[in-house]
Each structure stands twice: as C-alpha cells, then as structure tokens.
Coordinates of C-alpha atoms and ligand atoms in Angstrom, one line a residue:
M1 CA 27.4 22.1 -28.7
P2 CA 30.3 19.8 -28.0
A3 CA 29.5 16.5 -26.4
L4 CA 29.7 16.9 -22.6
N5 CA 29.5 13.3 -21.8
A6 CA 30.9 10.9 -24.3
T7 CA 28.3 8.2 -23.8
Q8 CA 25.2 10.3 -23.6
P9 CA 23.4 13.0 -25.6
P10 CA 24.5 16.5 -24.6
F11 CA 23.0 16.3 -21.1
G12 CA 23.5 18.9 -18.4
L13 CA 26.1 18.2 -15.8
M14 CA 24.0 18.4 -12.7
Q15 CA 23.7 15.7 -10.1
D16 CA 21.1 13.1 -10.7
W17 CA 19.0 12.9 -7.6
P18 CA 16.0 10.6 -7.7
L19 CA 12.9 12.3 -6.4
T20 CA 11.9 9.8 -3.7
V21 CA 9.8 10.7 -0.7
D22 CA 12.3 9.4 1.9
R23 CA 14.4 12.5 1.0
V24 CA 11.6 14.7 2.3
L25 CA 11.7 13.1 5.8
E26 CA 15.5 13.0 5.7
H27 CA 15.4 16.8 5.1
A28 CA 13.0 17.2 8.0
R29 CA 15.2 15.1 10.3
V30 CA 18.4 17.0 9.5
N31 CA 17.0 20.6 9.3
H32 CA 13.8 20.5 11.5
G33 CA 14.5 17.5 13.7
H34 CA 13.0 19.2 16.8
R35 CA 9.7 20.3 15.2
E36 CA 6.7 18.5 16.5
I37 CA 4.0 16.3 15.3
V38 CA 1.2 16.5 17.9
S39 CA -1.5 13.8 17.7
R40 CA -4.7 13.2 19.5
S41 CA -4.3 9.5 20.0
V42 CA -7.2 7.0 19.6
E43 CA -6.4 5.9 23.2
G44 CA -7.1 9.4 24.4
P45 CA -4.0 11.4 25.4
I46 CA -2.3 14.0 23.2
V47 CA 1.0 12.5 22.0
R48 CA 4.1 14.5 21.0
E49 CA 6.9 13.4 18.8
T50 CA 9.4 15.2 16.6
Y51 CA 10.4 14.8 13.0
A52 CA 13.6 13.1 14.4
D53 CA 11.4 10.6 16.3
L54 CA 9.2 10.1 13.3
Y55 CA 12.2 9.4 11.2
A56 CA 13.6 6.9 13.6
R57 CA 10.3 5.1 14.2
A58 CA 9.6 5.0 10.5
R59 CA 12.9 3.3 9.9
Q60 CA 12.0 0.8 12.6
V61 CA 8.8 0.1 10.7
S62 CA 10.9 -0.5 7.6
T63 CA 13.0 -3.1 9.4
A64 CA 10.0 -4.8 10.9
L65 CA 8.4 -5.0 7.4
L66 CA 11.6 -6.4 5.9
E67 CA 11.9 -9.0 8.6
D68 CA 8.3 -9.9 7.8
C69 CA 9.4 -10.6 4.3
V70 CA 7.9 -7.5 2.6
Q71 CA 9.2 -7.1 -0.9
P72 CA 9.4 -3.9 -3.0
G73 CA 6.1 -3.4 -4.6
D74 CA 4.1 -5.2 -1.9
R75 CA 1.0 -3.3 -0.8
I76 CA 0.8 -2.3 2.9
A77 CA -2.6 -1.1 3.9
T78 CA -3.8 1.3 6.6
L79 CA -7.2 1.8 8.2
A80 CA -6.3 4.7 10.4
W81 CA -7.0 8.2 11.5
N82 CA -4.6 11.1 11.1
G83 CA -1.8 10.6 13.6
A84 CA 2.0 10.3 13.8
R85 CA 1.9 6.5 13.9
H86 CA 0.0 6.6 10.5
M87 CA 2.8 8.7 9.1
E88 CA 5.5 6.4 10.4
I89 CA 3.9 3.6 8.4
W90 CA 3.8 5.8 5.3
F91 CA 7.5 6.6 5.3
G92 CA 8.4 3.2 6.7
A93 CA 6.7 1.4 3.8
M94 CA 7.5 3.9 1.0
G95 CA 11.2 4.1 2.1
I96 CA 11.8 0.5 1.2
G97 CA 9.9 0.6 -2.0
A98 CA 6.7 -0.9 -0.7
V99 CA 3.4 0.7 -1.6
L100 CA 1.4 2.4 1.1
H101 CA -2.3 1.8 0.5
T102 CA -4.6 4.1 2.5
V103 CA -8.1 2.5 2.9
N104 CA -11.2 4.7 3.6
P105 CA -12.8 3.3 6.7
R106 CA -16.0 5.1 6.0
L107 CA -16.9 2.6 3.3
F108 CA -18.9 -0.4 4.4
P109 CA -17.0 -3.6 5.1
E110 CA -17.9 -5.4 1.8
Q111 CA -16.5 -2.5 -0.1
I112 CA -13.4 -2.4 2.1
A113 CA -12.9 -6.1 1.6
W114 CA -13.3 -5.7 -2.2
I115 CA -10.6 -3.0 -2.3
I116 CA -8.1 -4.9 -0.1
N117 CA -8.5 -7.9 -2.3
D118 CA -8.2 -5.9 -5.5
A119 CA -5.0 -4.3 -4.1
G120 CA -3.7 -7.7 -2.8
D121 CA -2.5 -6.1 0.4
T122 CA -0.1 -8.2 2.5
H123 CA -0.3 -6.2 5.7
L124 CA -3.0 -4.1 7.3
F125 CA -2.3 -1.6 10.1
F126 CA -5.4 -0.4 11.9
D127 CA -6.5 1.9 14.7
L128 CA -8.3 0.5 17.7
T129 CA -11.5 2.1 16.5
F130 CA -11.6 -0.2 13.5
L131 CA -11.2 -3.5 15.4
P132 CA -14.9 -4.4 14.8
I133 CA -14.5 -3.8 11.0
V134 CA -11.2 -5.8 10.9
E135 CA -12.9 -8.7 12.6
Q136 CA -15.3 -8.8 9.7
L137 CA -12.5 -8.5 7.1
V138 CA -10.2 -11.3 8.4
E139 CA -12.1 -14.2 6.7
K140 CA -12.7 -12.2 3.5
C141 CA -9.1 -10.9 2.8
P142 CA -6.8 -13.9 2.3
S143 CA -3.9 -11.8 0.9
V144 CA -3.4 -10.1 4.3
R145 CA -0.9 -12.2 6.2
R146 CA -0.3 -9.7 9.0
W147 CA -2.8 -7.5 10.9
V148 CA -1.1 -4.9 13.0
L149 CA -3.1 -3.1 15.7
L150 CA -1.9 0.5 16.2
T151 CA -1.5 0.6 19.9
D152 CA 0.6 -0.7 22.7
E153 CA 0.3 -3.9 24.9
A154 CA -1.5 -1.9 27.7
H155 CA -4.3 -1.0 25.3
A156 CA -4.5 -4.2 23.3
P157 CA -7.7 -6.1 23.6
P158 CA -7.6 -9.7 24.8
A159 CA -6.6 -12.2 22.1
G160 CA -9.6 -12.4 19.8
K161 CA -10.6 -13.6 16.4
I162 CA -7.7 -12.1 14.4
P163 CA -4.9 -14.6 13.4
N164 CA -1.4 -13.2 12.8
L165 CA -2.2 -10.1 14.9
A166 CA 0.7 -8.0 16.0
I167 CA 0.6 -5.0 18.3
Y168 CA 2.3 -2.0 16.7
E169 CA 4.5 -0.9 19.5
G170 CA 5.7 -4.5 20.0
F171 CA 6.0 -5.0 16.2
I172 CA 8.6 -2.1 15.9
A173 CA 10.2 -2.2 19.4
G174 CA 13.9 -2.7 19.4
K175 CA 14.1 -2.9 15.6
S176 CA 17.1 -1.4 13.9
C177 CA 17.1 2.0 12.3
E178 CA 19.9 0.8 10.0
V179 CA 18.0 0.3 6.9
T180 CA 18.5 1.6 3.3
W181 CA 15.8 4.0 2.1
G182 CA 15.3 5.1 -1.5
D183 CA 18.1 4.0 -3.9
F184 CA 15.5 3.1 -6.5
D185 CA 14.0 4.7 -9.6
E186 CA 11.9 7.8 -8.8
R187 CA 9.1 6.4 -10.8
T188 CA 8.7 3.5 -8.3
A189 CA 5.1 3.2 -7.0
A190 CA 4.8 4.8 -3.5
G191 CA 1.1 5.0 -2.6
L192 CA -2.3 3.6 -3.6
C193 CA -5.6 5.3 -3.0
Y194 CA -8.9 4.0 -4.3
T195 CA -11.5 6.5 -5.5
S196 CA -15.2 5.8 -5.8
G197 CA -15.7 9.0 -7.9
T198 CA -15.9 7.0 -11.1
T199 CA -18.5 4.8 -12.7
G200 CA -18.4 1.1 -11.7
N201 CA -16.1 -0.4 -9.0
P202 CA -13.7 1.9 -7.1
K203 CA -10.5 2.4 -8.9
G204 CA -6.9 2.6 -7.6
V205 CA -4.8 5.6 -8.2
L206 CA -1.1 4.5 -7.9
Y207 CA 1.1 7.5 -7.0
S208 CA 4.9 7.3 -7.7
H209 CA 7.7 8.8 -5.5
R210 CA 8.3 11.3 -8.3
S211 CA 4.7 12.4 -8.5
N212 CA 4.5 12.8 -4.7
V213 CA 7.6 14.9 -4.6
L214 CA 6.6 17.1 -7.6
H215 CA 3.2 17.5 -6.2
S216 CA 4.6 18.8 -2.9
L217 CA 6.9 21.2 -4.6
T218 CA 4.0 22.4 -6.7
S219 CA 1.8 22.8 -3.6
L220 CA 4.5 24.8 -1.8
Q221 CA 4.1 27.7 -4.2
R222 CA 2.8 30.7 -2.4
D223 CA -0.3 30.9 -4.6
S224 CA -1.0 27.2 -3.6
L225 CA -0.7 25.9 0.0
G226 CA 2.5 28.1 0.4
F227 CA 3.6 26.5 3.7
S228 CA 6.5 27.9 5.8
V229 CA 8.5 26.6 8.8
D230 CA 6.5 29.1 10.8
D231 CA 3.2 27.3 10.1
V232 CA 1.4 25.0 12.5
I233 CA -0.7 22.8 10.2
M234 CA -3.7 20.7 11.1
P235 CA -4.8 18.4 8.3
I236 CA -8.4 17.6 9.1
V237 CA -8.7 16.1 5.7
P238 CA -7.9 12.4 6.3
L239 CA -4.6 10.8 5.3
F240 CA -6.8 8.3 3.4
H241 CA -8.1 11.1 1.2
A242 CA -5.4 11.6 -1.5
N243 CA -2.4 11.9 0.9
A244 CA -4.3 14.5 3.0
W245 CA -4.0 16.7 0.0
G246 CA -0.3 16.2 0.0
I247 CA 0.3 17.6 3.4
T248 CA 2.1 14.5 4.7
F249 CA 4.9 15.4 2.2
S250 CA 4.7 19.2 2.0
A251 CA 4.7 19.9 5.8
P252 CA 7.9 17.9 6.5
A253 CA 9.4 19.4 3.4
V254 CA 9.4 22.9 5.1
G255 CA 9.6 21.6 8.7
A256 CA 6.1 22.9 9.6
K257 CA 4.7 21.6 12.9
L258 CA 1.8 19.2 12.4
V259 CA -1.2 18.8 14.5
M260 CA -3.2 15.6 13.9
P261 CA -6.8 15.4 15.1
G262 CA -7.1 11.6 15.3
S263 CA -10.7 10.3 15.3
K264 CA -12.3 13.4 16.9
M265 CA -13.5 15.7 14.2
D266 CA -16.4 17.4 15.9
G267 CA -16.5 21.2 16.4
P268 CA -15.4 21.2 20.1
S269 CA -12.5 18.8 19.7
I270 CA -11.2 20.5 16.6
Y271 CA -11.4 23.9 18.3
E272 CA -9.7 22.7 21.5
L273 CA -6.7 21.2 19.6
M274 CA -6.5 24.2 17.3
D275 CA -6.5 26.6 20.2
A276 CA -4.1 24.7 22.4
E277 CA -1.5 24.1 19.6
K278 CA -2.0 27.5 18.0
V279 CA -2.8 26.1 14.6
T280 CA -2.2 28.6 11.7
F281 CA -3.3 26.6 8.8
S282 CA -5.9 23.9 8.3
A283 CA -7.6 22.0 5.4
A284 CA -11.0 20.3 5.3
V285 CA -14.2 19.8 3.3
P286 CA -17.0 22.4 3.7
T287 CA -19.0 20.2 6.1
V288 CA -16.2 20.3 8.7
W289 CA -15.9 24.1 8.4
L290 CA -19.7 24.4 8.8
M291 CA -19.5 22.3 12.0
L292 CA -16.7 24.4 13.5
K293 CA -18.6 27.6 12.5
Q294 CA -21.7 26.4 14.4
Y295 CA -19.6 25.7 17.4
L296 CA -18.0 29.2 17.3
E297 CA -21.4 30.8 17.0
E298 CA -22.8 28.8 20.0
T299 CA -19.8 29.5 22.2
G300 CA -18.8 33.0 21.0
K301 CA -15.2 31.7 20.7
K302 CA -12.7 33.2 18.2
L303 CA -9.8 31.9 16.1
P304 CA -6.9 34.1 17.1
H305 CA -4.1 31.9 15.8
L306 CA -5.7 30.6 12.6
D307 CA -4.3 32.5 9.6
R308 CA -5.8 30.6 6.6
I309 CA -7.8 27.6 5.7
V310 CA -8.2 25.6 2.5
V311 CA -11.7 24.4 1.7
A312 CA -12.0 21.8 -1.0
G313 CA -13.6 18.5 -1.9
S314 CA -16.9 20.3 -2.7
A315 CA -17.7 23.9 -3.6
V316 CA -17.3 26.4 -0.7
P317 CA -20.6 27.9 0.3
E318 CA -20.6 31.7 0.3
A319 CA -21.7 31.9 3.9
I320 CA -18.8 29.9 5.1
L321 CA -16.3 31.9 3.1
R322 CA -17.6 35.3 4.2
S323 CA -18.0 34.2 7.8
Y324 CA -14.5 32.9 8.3
E325 CA -13.0 35.9 6.5
D326 CA -15.3 38.7 8.0
D327 CA -16.2 37.3 11.5
Y328 CA -13.0 35.5 12.3
G329 CA -10.3 37.1 10.2
V330 CA -9.2 33.8 8.6
K331 CA -8.2 33.9 4.9
V332 CA -10.1 31.3 2.9
F333 CA -8.6 29.5 -0.1
H334 CA -11.0 27.5 -2.2
A335 CA -9.3 24.6 -4.0
W336 CA -10.3 22.0 -6.4
G337 CA -8.7 18.7 -7.1
M338 CA -9.1 14.9 -7.4
T339 CA -7.6 11.8 -6.0
E340 CA -6.3 11.2 -9.5
M341 CA -4.4 14.6 -9.3
S342 CA -2.5 13.8 -6.1
P343 CA -4.9 15.8 -5.5
L344 CA -4.5 19.6 -6.0
G345 CA -5.6 21.0 -9.3
S346 CA -6.4 24.6 -8.7
M347 CA -6.4 27.2 -5.9
G348 CA -8.3 30.4 -5.5
A349 CA -5.4 32.8 -5.0
T350 CA -6.3 36.4 -5.8
T351 CA -4.7 38.2 -8.7
P352 CA -4.1 42.0 -8.7
E353 CA -7.0 42.6 -11.1
F354 CA -9.4 41.4 -8.5
R355 CA -7.7 42.9 -5.5
E356 CA -8.0 46.4 -7.2
Q357 CA -11.8 45.9 -7.3
G358 CA -12.1 45.6 -3.5
K359 CA -13.0 43.0 -1.0
D360 CA -16.5 42.1 -2.3
A361 CA -15.1 41.3 -5.8
V362 CA -12.3 39.3 -4.2
Q363 CA -14.7 37.2 -2.1
R364 CA -17.1 36.6 -5.0
N365 CA -14.2 35.5 -7.1
K366 CA -13.1 33.1 -4.4
L367 CA -16.3 31.1 -4.9
K368 CA -14.7 29.9 -8.2
Q369 CA -12.4 26.9 -8.0
G370 CA -9.4 29.0 -8.9
R371 CA -6.3 28.7 -11.1
P372 CA -3.9 25.9 -11.7
S373 CA -0.4 26.1 -10.2
F374 CA 2.7 25.4 -12.3
G375 CA 2.6 21.6 -12.7
V376 CA -1.0 21.3 -13.8
E377 CA -2.3 22.1 -17.3
M378 CA -6.1 22.5 -17.7
K379 CA -8.5 23.4 -20.4
I380 CA -12.2 22.9 -21.2
V381 CA -13.3 21.0 -24.3
D382 CA -16.5 20.2 -26.1
D383 CA -17.8 16.7 -26.7
N384 CA -15.4 16.1 -29.5
G385 CA -12.3 17.3 -27.5
N386 CA -12.0 20.7 -29.1
E387 CA -10.8 23.4 -26.8
L388 CA -13.4 26.0 -25.8
P389 CA -12.8 29.7 -25.3
R390 CA -11.9 31.0 -21.9
D391 CA -14.7 33.6 -21.8
G392 CA -16.1 33.0 -18.4
K393 CA -19.4 31.6 -19.8
T394 CA -18.8 28.7 -22.3
T395 CA -19.0 25.5 -20.3
G396 CA -17.3 22.2 -21.3
H397 CA -15.5 19.1 -20.0
L398 CA -12.6 20.0 -17.7
V399 CA -9.5 18.1 -18.7
V400 CA -6.1 18.1 -17.1
R401 CA -2.5 16.8 -17.5
G402 CA 0.7 17.0 -15.5
P403 CA 3.3 14.8 -13.8
A404 CA 1.3 14.3 -10.7
I405 CA -1.9 13.3 -12.6
A406 CA -2.9 9.6 -13.2
G407 CA -2.0 8.2 -16.5
A408 CA -3.9 4.9 -15.8
Y409 CA -5.7 3.3 -12.9
F410 CA -4.2 0.4 -10.9
K411 CA -4.3 -2.8 -13.0
N412 CA -5.4 -0.7 -15.9
A413 CA -9.0 -0.7 -14.6
G414 CA -11.2 1.2 -17.0
G415 CA -8.6 1.0 -19.8
N416 CA -7.2 4.0 -21.4
I417 CA -8.1 7.2 -19.5
L418 CA -6.1 9.8 -21.5
D419 CA -7.0 11.5 -24.8
K420 CA -4.5 11.7 -27.7
D421 CA -2.8 14.7 -26.1
G422 CA -2.4 13.1 -22.7
Y423 CA -5.3 14.9 -21.0
F424 CA -7.4 13.2 -18.4
D425 CA -11.1 14.0 -18.3
T426 CA -12.0 15.0 -14.8
G427 CA -15.8 14.3 -15.2
D428 CA -16.4 17.9 -14.0
V429 CA -18.1 20.5 -16.2
A430 CA -16.7 24.0 -15.9
H431 CA -16.0 27.4 -17.5
M432 CA -12.8 29.4 -17.4
C433 CA -12.4 33.1 -17.5
P434 CA -9.7 35.1 -19.5
L435 CA -7.7 35.4 -16.2
G436 CA -7.6 31.6 -15.9
Y437 CA -10.1 31.2 -13.1
M438 CA -12.1 28.0 -13.4
Q439 CA -15.6 27.5 -12.1
I440 CA -17.3 24.1 -11.8
T441 CA -20.9 24.3 -13.0
D442 CA -21.9 20.6 -13.0
R443 CA -20.6 17.1 -13.0
A444 CA -20.8 14.8 -16.0
K445 CA -19.8 11.7 -13.9
D446 CA -22.5 9.7 -12.3
V447 CA -21.7 10.1 -8.6
I448 CA -22.9 12.0 -5.6
K449 CA -20.6 13.6 -3.0
S450 CA -21.9 14.0 0.5
G451 CA -19.7 15.5 3.2
G452 CA -16.6 14.8 1.1
E453 CA -17.5 11.1 0.6
W454 CA -18.8 9.5 -2.6
I455 CA -22.2 7.8 -2.8
S456 CA -22.7 5.5 -5.8
S457 CA -25.9 6.7 -7.6
I458 CA -25.7 3.6 -9.8
D459 CA -25.9 1.2 -6.8
I460 CA -28.9 3.0 -5.5
E461 CA -30.6 3.0 -8.9
N462 CA -29.9 -0.7 -9.5
I463 CA -31.6 -1.6 -6.2
A464 CA -34.5 0.8 -6.7
V465 CA -35.4 -0.7 -10.1
G466 CA -35.8 -4.0 -8.4
H467 CA -39.0 -2.6 -6.7
P468 CA -42.0 -4.2 -8.6
A469 CA -43.7 -0.8 -9.3
V470 CA -40.6 1.0 -10.6
A471 CA -39.9 1.3 -14.3
N472 CA -36.8 3.5 -14.0
A473 CA -34.8 5.3 -11.3
A474 CA -32.2 8.0 -11.2
A475 CA -30.3 9.1 -8.1
I476 CA -29.0 12.7 -8.4
G477 CA -27.0 14.8 -6.1
L478 CA -28.6 18.1 -5.1
A479 CA -27.3 21.0 -3.0
H480 CA -27.8 20.4 0.8
P481 CA -27.2 23.0 3.5
K482 CA -25.0 20.8 5.7
W483 CA -23.6 18.0 3.5
D484 CA -23.0 20.0 0.3
E485 CA -24.9 17.4 -1.7
R486 CA -27.4 14.7 -0.8
P487 CA -29.1 12.1 -3.0
L488 CA -32.6 12.7 -4.4
L489 CA -34.1 9.5 -5.9
V490 CA -36.2 10.2 -9.0
I491 CA -38.7 7.5 -9.8
E492 CA -40.7 6.7 -13.0
L493 CA -43.4 4.2 -12.1
K494 CA -44.6 1.4 -14.4
P495 CA -47.9 2.2 -16.0
G496 CA -50.9 1.6 -13.7
Q497 CA -48.6 1.0 -10.7
S498 CA -48.3 3.0 -7.5
A499 CA -45.8 3.4 -4.7
S500 CA -45.1 6.0 -2.1
R501 CA -41.9 7.7 -0.9
E502 CA -42.0 5.4 2.2
D503 CA -42.4 2.3 0.0
I504 CA -39.4 3.1 -2.0
L505 CA -37.2 4.1 1.0
G506 CA -38.4 1.0 2.9
F507 CA -37.3 -1.1 -0.1
L508 CA -33.8 0.4 0.0
T509 CA -33.4 0.0 3.8
G510 CA -30.8 -2.6 4.8
K511 CA -29.5 -2.8 1.2
I512 CA -27.3 0.3 1.3
A513 CA -25.4 2.1 4.0
K514 CA -27.6 4.4 6.1
W515 CA -25.8 7.5 5.0
W516 CA -26.4 6.6 1.4
M517 CA -30.2 6.7 1.9
P518 CA -31.8 9.3 -0.4
D519 CA -33.1 12.2 1.5
D520 CA -36.3 12.3 -0.6
V521 CA -38.0 10.6 -3.5
A522 CA -39.6 12.5 -6.4
F523 CA -42.0 10.8 -8.9
V524 CA -41.9 11.9 -12.6
E525 CA -43.9 10.9 -15.6
K526 CA -40.8 10.1 -17.6
I527 CA -37.1 10.1 -16.7
P528 CA -35.3 11.9 -19.6
L529 CA -32.8 9.8 -21.5
G530 CA -29.8 11.0 -23.5
A531 CA -28.9 10.1 -27.1
T532 CA -27.4 6.8 -26.2
G533 CA -30.3 5.8 -23.9
K534 CA -28.5 6.7 -20.7
L535 CA -30.2 8.6 -17.9
N536 CA -29.9 12.3 -18.6
K537 CA -28.7 13.4 -15.2
L538 CA -27.6 16.9 -16.4
Q539 CA -31.2 17.6 -17.4
L540 CA -32.6 16.1 -14.2
R541 CA -30.3 18.2 -12.1
Q542 CA -31.5 21.3 -14.0
T543 CA -35.1 20.3 -13.4
F544 CA -34.6 19.8 -9.7
R545 CA -32.1 22.7 -9.1
G546 CA -33.1 24.6 -6.0
Y547 CA -35.1 21.6 -4.7
T548 CA -36.5 22.1 -1.2
W549 CA -35.6 19.1 1.0
P550 CA -38.3 17.9 3.4
E551 CA -37.7 19.5 6.8
Q552 CA -37.2 16.2 8.6
A553 CA -34.5 15.2 6.1
V554 CA -32.5 18.4 6.8
A555 CA -33.0 18.1 10.6
A556 CA -32.1 14.3 10.7
R557 CA -28.6 14.8 9.4
Ligands
AMP1 P1 -12.0 13.1 -4.8 O1 -11.3 12.3 -5.8 O2 -12.7 12.3 -3.8 O3 -11.1 14.1 -4.2 O4 -13.1 13.9 -5.6 C1 -12.8 14.8 -6.7 C2 -14.1 15.5 -7.2 O5 -14.7 16.2 -6.1 C3 -13.9 16.5 -8.3 O6 -13.7 15.9 -9.5 C4 -15.1 17.3 -8.1 O7 -16.2 16.7 -8.7 C5 -15.3 17.4 -6.6 N1 -14.7 18.6 -6.1 C6 -13.5 18.6 -5.4 N2 -13.2 19.9 -5.1 C7 -14.3 20.6 -5.5 C8 -14.6 22.0 -5.4 N3 -13.8 22.9 -4.8 N4 -15.8 22.4 -5.9 C9 -16.6 21.6 -6.5 N5 -16.4 20.2 -6.6 C10 -15.2 19.8 -6.1

C-alpha cells in the first residue's frame, strides 16, 4: 500500500477524535437539550432540569473549580446521592481534566477518611444528609482545601465547624460558561472509585475518559443496556457504585430522560417517582427489587410503565425474576460486573436457542450471569491459568480483559493485577456453557456482599481472634433471603475454653459497623485450612450451604 501520510505508517485517513466524556454531554446538549433530568432533592422537592441546563451548570462548576486553582489530575470528591447536581460536578470536573472521585457514604467515617487521604482529594462536595459525617472528617482529611455543601443559602445550616465551606449554589452562581472542555489525551484519568471487594485496604479504580466512553458504547448494544431516546431511566444504583453502572454516560449519549431518586430508596418513594415520571428502565441490586416487590404486594399496585430492569451486584433470586416478569410484565436482565470493569461484564440477553425452548427455559437461563458484550473478553481458567472447557459444568477462576477493565489499581496498590496475557482475575468462580453463558458458582476472594455493599471478613476475623477463648475465626458470606448474603462467623475455640454466641457477638459490638455484625456464630472443632495455611473458605461455604439463619436474625434486618 502506498504511504498515505508521509510522516506516519500507513494510517487510515479518518478524523482523530479523542474519546473524552465531555463530548457525550455536548452531544446531549445539541441533540437532546430539552430532555429532562428529574431529581428528588435532598431538601425535599422534585427538581427538573434539562440536558442544556446540566451542560451550562457543569461548565459553571468547571469555572468555579479553575478559579479555586484546581489543576488537571486533581481529585474532586463527592459524598452525594443520585441527583442532577451530582452529575453537574461529574462533568464539570472531568471536562477540565480533573478526576471525579465518588466516595461511598455507607462506609464508616474512619474508612471514608482513609479513602479521601489515599486519594489526596482537594475538594469534597457533599449532600446535606452527610453534614454529620463531614464534620467528623474535617480534622482527619488535611488534603481537602474546600468543602462544598450541595444546597442553596436558604437551606444552608448556620456556620458550623467546617472551615473553607462553600455553599454550592453560591459557589457556581454567576460563573462563566466559557471554559474549554476536553482537548486532552483520551487516556486522561476521569474518575476514581474505591472498591472494598479485594483483600486488604480498599483499592482505587482509576477510569479514563476513553474507558468511560468505550464502556458506554459497549453498554448501548441492544443485548446489553440497549437504551433509546424513548427511555425514561431511573438509576437506583448509586452514582458512587461504579458510575451507576455507566448510566451517567450512556443515558446522555442517547438523550434518555433521567429520573434520580436522591436519598429515598424505600419501596413507596421509589414507586411514587417511577409512576409519576413513567420510568421505563431501572437498575438496582436485588435487595432494592425485593423491597419494591414487597410494597407492590402490600398495596396491589402495578408497574404499567416499567419495561425492563437490570438486576446486578449479586445473583438475582429466582422469585424476584419470575415475579417481575410474570406478575408485573417487566423484562428482567441479570447482569454481572465489577467496579474494576466500569462495571458491566456480562448480561443475560436471550439467544434464539433458549427462546425456542419456551418461557420456562428462558427464565431458568436468566438466572445465569449472562454473556459478555463486545468489548469484554472472558474465560475460565484452572489454578495454573490454563483455559477450561466451556461445557457448562467445569468451574474455574473467571478472568477478563478489555479496554474498560482495570490494568492496575490507583498508586499501583496490590502490584501487578494482570496475568501474562493481560487478563484480570475477578475473584469469582464460574462455569461457562457452549453458548457462552457464564454462571457464578462461588467466590475465591475473601469478602462478603450484603445488600450490594462489601463487608470485610478479614476485619471481623482479626477482631474475633482477639477474644481470649478463640483459637481461629472465619467469617463467610451465606445466602440470606433479604440481603443476598450475610456473614456467619465460624469459631474454633482454644482447647478447654468455652464461649457462647452472645459472648462472641458482644465482643465484636462497638468494634465494627452495626450492619457488619455477623447474623450468627457457629462453633466447629477445627476450621479447615488450605495448602498454604490459609482459611479454606470454599470448604466452609460448602459445609454451611443451606444454613438456616436464626429467626430473630432474619426478622431484625
Ligand atoms: P462491585 O465491584 O462492588 O461491583 O462487586 C463486584 C462483585 O460483585 C463481583 O466480582 C461478584 O463477586 C459480585 N457480583 C456482581 N454481580 C453479580 C451477579 N449478578 N451475581 C453474582 N455475583 C455478582
């Protein structure tokens, strides 16, 4: 082929267009400027703005940040619910090359402070709800030089303990919209999200502009989220959980209307907003769908507008799947992913082979975690990294690679995380069938996921072994009817010692967050150990599979 460009290898001659996320919002402003983002505000009222408004206000955020000496690469943190203001900060920070760091407010303050310090955040924007937490953080987070309360003067509390406090509406009022967005390398860092789903301290996943844009294009495939301009989308999954599964980018990319639930995620509030705004699509963890289902059953209400939902974060229980599909006519898509994957990895779209077998086969197949979309490569491997057959029964470590999958953690925490072929070990154990459907059967990583949030088994164990009668302790996650998984604490006592369930739980009280408290304690002769002397959790989970929780534990939660 003749050289097409004298100075370069034989490149194609198409325009070079860096994949930066500001272009997504630019597209929404130009083509869908009138479409709405409806938010239940923390102050109470429902607030409406359009993509054109969001664009203008996000640019004002950019100007305010630049005037506050924010440099490219600085980390701008949020402690906020899903709402339009939160999205304004996203695009305002990312547009100027700063890194938007979403912090999970459900962690306890010491963990939040640890994460903010590790990230070195310079600014923290927070909802009124989190004022008491922020008051505890101020002393502990020296890198934060501006705290911005997400409200207006009328709702601002009297001057308190927070130095360098700005009130959001005043912070951006009158600021210019004339600011340059983008114009940098598409590999520039855009977002930071810490995950506790690994061993040791939480680790930061550092998304790039390119990875965010590619992830939204991937997720817009019809067999994935498949959004359209016709959709009214309610992300119940928080923005602080892996970009609300990418919805903050994929919804504006098609001009879909957004409905943001704010802090109210109980059944009645979710229903009210869904019904009033005629929501067609929503995404959440199974616990949320269970709560809404209970509300529907109690009230006899239906879901006439809702077309489809995505259930992910934990395996979808069969009862939820069948009830939404059969009783309410809502299509259920079961997805699997990880913060490290931006986060979507697989989706349970139905192939013709299953459709031909009828509804029951389709629904049973939907209990699997699904197939990867273009953009994600996955396989299962044995302990030595050899690929295992896709026969629907051989289980192995699930490994993945792709342009929206982490290549390393922030500050290289945990060192190298890829194998020689660039695959990332998800820590999940799965099998795959010949048609490519993946099913998670267990978890090799040492964490427990309750209602979509991680509980550190190691933290619980480290405290439990401090009890004078305890020789060894293992916290394992077991299936729970409401929270998907809850911790069971397995205890091996020292010879000749005794302790009761109440002794052990009493010993943990005050040392861990209340929602981390194991729901029960089981005493065993000997906790099984693996070849390297580590607790053999896989074996323990086998032993306790089908465990019956004490009635008070189920009722209490
Ligand atoms: P996170 O990074 O918090 O999104 O957690 C990711 C982890 O949650 C995965 O590695 C799985 O262990 C678990 N997970 C996510 N989705 C599912 C699902 N559909 N079924 C079972 N486990 C899931």
